[in-house]
């Protein structure tokens, strides 16, 4: 079984070169500039992480974290703790 530390140890910096390649690739798509909104930024980031223009995301994980960081105590939250 892969431990969390093994996964962390394999994390590499995002490649600026591949982010640029992703940006250039998407600039040549047949869509108006900015039409896909933040999806283009996500695709650019993914290209930089995976270092390819056609990354696979077959083994994905979603991690959700939350905290109130004192906003409930301050009375500025619209939601109860």
PDB file of C-alpha atoms in Angstrom:
ATOM      1  CA  UNK A   1       0.000   0.000   0.000  1.00  0.00           C
ATOM      2  CA  UNK A   2       1.210   3.507  -0.812  1.00  0.00           C
ATOM      3  CA  UNK A   3       1.622   5.693   2.229  1.00  0.00           C
ATOM      4  CA  UNK A   4       0.852   9.380   2.263  1.00  0.00           C
ATOM      5  CA  UNK A   5       4.556  10.157   2.680  1.00  0.00           C
ATOM      6  CA  UNK A   6       5.386   8.141  -0.458  1.00  0.00           C
ATOM      7  CA  UNK A   7       2.845  10.192  -2.399  1.00  0.00           C
ATOM      8  CA  UNK A   8       4.170  13.474  -0.968  1.00  0.00           C
ATOM      9  CA  UNK A   9       7.750  12.504  -1.827  1.00  0.00           C
ATOM     10  CA  UNK A  10       6.777  12.060  -5.509  1.00  0.00           C
ATOM     11  CA  UNK A  11       5.225  15.543  -5.845  1.00  0.00           C
ATOM     12  CA  UNK A  12       7.181  17.684  -8.306  1.00  0.00           C
ATOM     13  CA  UNK A  13       6.960  21.434  -8.983  1.00  0.00           C
ATOM     14  CA  UNK A  14       4.530  22.513 -11.706  1.00  0.00           C
ATOM     15  CA  UNK A  15       6.357  22.883 -15.033  1.00  0.00           C
ATOM     16  CA  UNK A  16       6.220  26.451 -16.316  1.00  0.00           C
ATOM     17  CA  UNK A  17       7.252  25.182 -19.747  1.00  0.00           C
ATOM     18  CA  UNK A  18       4.279  22.796 -19.916  1.00  0.00           C
ATOM     19  CA  UNK A  19       1.896  25.449 -18.561  1.00  0.00           C
ATOM     20  CA  UNK A  20       2.976  27.661 -21.467  1.00  0.00           C
ATOM     21  CA  UNK A  21       2.547  24.785 -23.935  1.00  0.00           C
ATOM     22  CA  UNK A  22      -0.957  24.241 -22.559  1.00  0.00           C
ATOM     23  CA  UNK A  23      -1.739  27.969 -22.811  1.00  0.00           C
ATOM     24  CA  UNK A  24      -0.486  28.062 -26.420  1.00  0.00           C
ATOM     25  CA  UNK A  25      -2.449  24.930 -27.331  1.00  0.00           C
ATOM     26  CA  UNK A  26      -5.682  26.296 -25.882  1.00  0.00           C
ATOM     27  CA  UNK A  27      -5.152  29.677 -27.570  1.00  0.00           C
ATOM     28  CA  UNK A  28      -5.464  27.848 -30.900  1.00  0.00           C
ATOM     29  CA  UNK A  29      -8.769  26.153 -30.074  1.00  0.00           C
ATOM     30  CA  UNK A  30     -11.848  27.140 -32.072  1.00  0.00           C
ATOM     31  CA  UNK A  31     -13.455  29.005 -29.158  1.00  0.00           C
ATOM     32  CA  UNK A  32     -13.648  32.722 -28.439  1.00  0.00           C
ATOM     33  CA  UNK A  33     -10.913  33.884 -26.038  1.00  0.00           C
ATOM     34  CA  UNK A  34     -12.014  33.285 -22.444  1.00  0.00           C
ATOM     35  CA  UNK A  35     -15.179  31.401 -23.456  1.00  0.00           C
ATOM     36  CA  UNK A  36     -14.316  28.460 -21.211  1.00  0.00           C
ATOM     37  CA  UNK A  37     -13.506  30.689 -18.231  1.00  0.00           C
ATOM     38  CA  UNK A  38     -11.634  29.075 -15.353  1.00  0.00           C
ATOM     39  CA  UNK A  39     -11.663  25.723 -17.163  1.00  0.00           C
ATOM     40  CA  UNK A  40      -8.802  27.041 -19.310  1.00  0.00           C
ATOM     41  CA  UNK A  41      -6.776  27.899 -16.198  1.00  0.00           C
ATOM     42  CA  UNK A  42      -7.448  24.435 -14.795  1.00  0.00           C
ATOM     43  CA  UNK A  43      -6.367  22.797 -18.070  1.00  0.00           C
ATOM     44  CA  UNK A  44      -3.209  24.925 -18.133  1.00  0.00           C
ATOM     45  CA  UNK A  45      -2.370  23.926 -14.553  1.00  0.00           C
ATOM     46  CA  UNK A  46      -3.057  20.256 -15.315  1.00  0.00           C
ATOM     47  CA  UNK A  47      -0.743  20.398 -18.357  1.00  0.00           C
ATOM     48  CA  UNK A  48       1.976  21.815 -16.098  1.00  0.00           C
ATOM     49  CA  UNK A  49       1.449  19.141 -13.455  1.00  0.00           C
ATOM     50  CA  UNK A  50       1.234  16.141 -15.804  1.00  0.00           C
ATOM     51  CA  UNK A  51       3.684  17.550 -18.398  1.00  0.00           C
ATOM     52  CA  UNK A  52       1.494  16.610 -21.353  1.00  0.00           C
ATOM     53  CA  UNK A  53      -1.187  18.308 -23.449  1.00  0.00           C
ATOM     54  CA  UNK A  54      -3.535  15.324 -23.073  1.00  0.00           C
ATOM     55  CA  UNK A  55      -3.348  14.419 -19.358  1.00  0.00           C
ATOM     56  CA  UNK A  56      -5.198  11.471 -17.877  1.00  0.00           C
ATOM     57  CA  UNK A  57      -7.192  12.031 -14.711  1.00  0.00           C
ATOM     58  CA  UNK A  58      -8.361   8.428 -14.316  1.00  0.00           C
ATOM     59  CA  UNK A  59      -7.204   8.009 -10.696  1.00  0.00           C
ATOM     60  CA  UNK A  60      -8.582  11.129  -9.079  1.00  0.00           C
ATOM     61  CA  UNK A  61      -9.274  12.001  -5.461  1.00  0.00           C
ATOM     62  CA  UNK A  62     -11.256  14.898  -4.037  1.00  0.00           C
ATOM     63  CA  UNK A  63     -10.194  16.191  -0.629  1.00  0.00           C
ATOM     64  CA  UNK A  64     -12.620  18.535   1.135  1.00  0.00           C
ATOM     65  CA  UNK A  65     -11.548  20.526   4.180  1.00  0.00           C
ATOM     66  CA  UNK A  66     -13.413  23.176   6.134  1.00  0.00           C
ATOM     67  CA  UNK A  67     -13.097  25.325   9.202  1.00  0.00           C
ATOM     68  CA  UNK A  68     -14.865  28.347  10.661  1.00  0.00           C
ATOM     69  CA  UNK A  69     -11.630  30.056  11.767  1.00  0.00           C
ATOM     70  CA  UNK A  70     -13.485  32.021  14.418  1.00  0.00           C
ATOM     71  CA  UNK A  71     -16.145  33.612  12.222  1.00  0.00           C
ATOM     72  CA  UNK A  72     -18.993  32.020  14.200  1.00  0.00           C
ATOM     73  CA  UNK A  73     -17.654  33.486  17.455  1.00  0.00           C
ATOM     74  CA  UNK A  74     -17.420  36.905  15.776  1.00  0.00           C
ATOM     75  CA  UNK A  75     -21.068  36.648  14.710  1.00  0.00           C
ATOM     76  CA  UNK A  76     -20.353  37.273  11.031  1.00  0.00           C
ATOM     77  CA  UNK A  77     -21.344  33.845   9.693  1.00  0.00           C
ATOM     78  CA  UNK A  78     -24.751  33.294   8.116  1.00  0.00           C
ATOM     79  CA  UNK A  79     -24.583  29.646   9.186  1.00  0.00           C
ATOM     80  CA  UNK A  80     -24.416  27.961  12.607  1.00  0.00           C
ATOM     81  CA  UNK A  81     -21.304  26.109  13.677  1.00  0.00           C
TER      82      UNK A  81
END
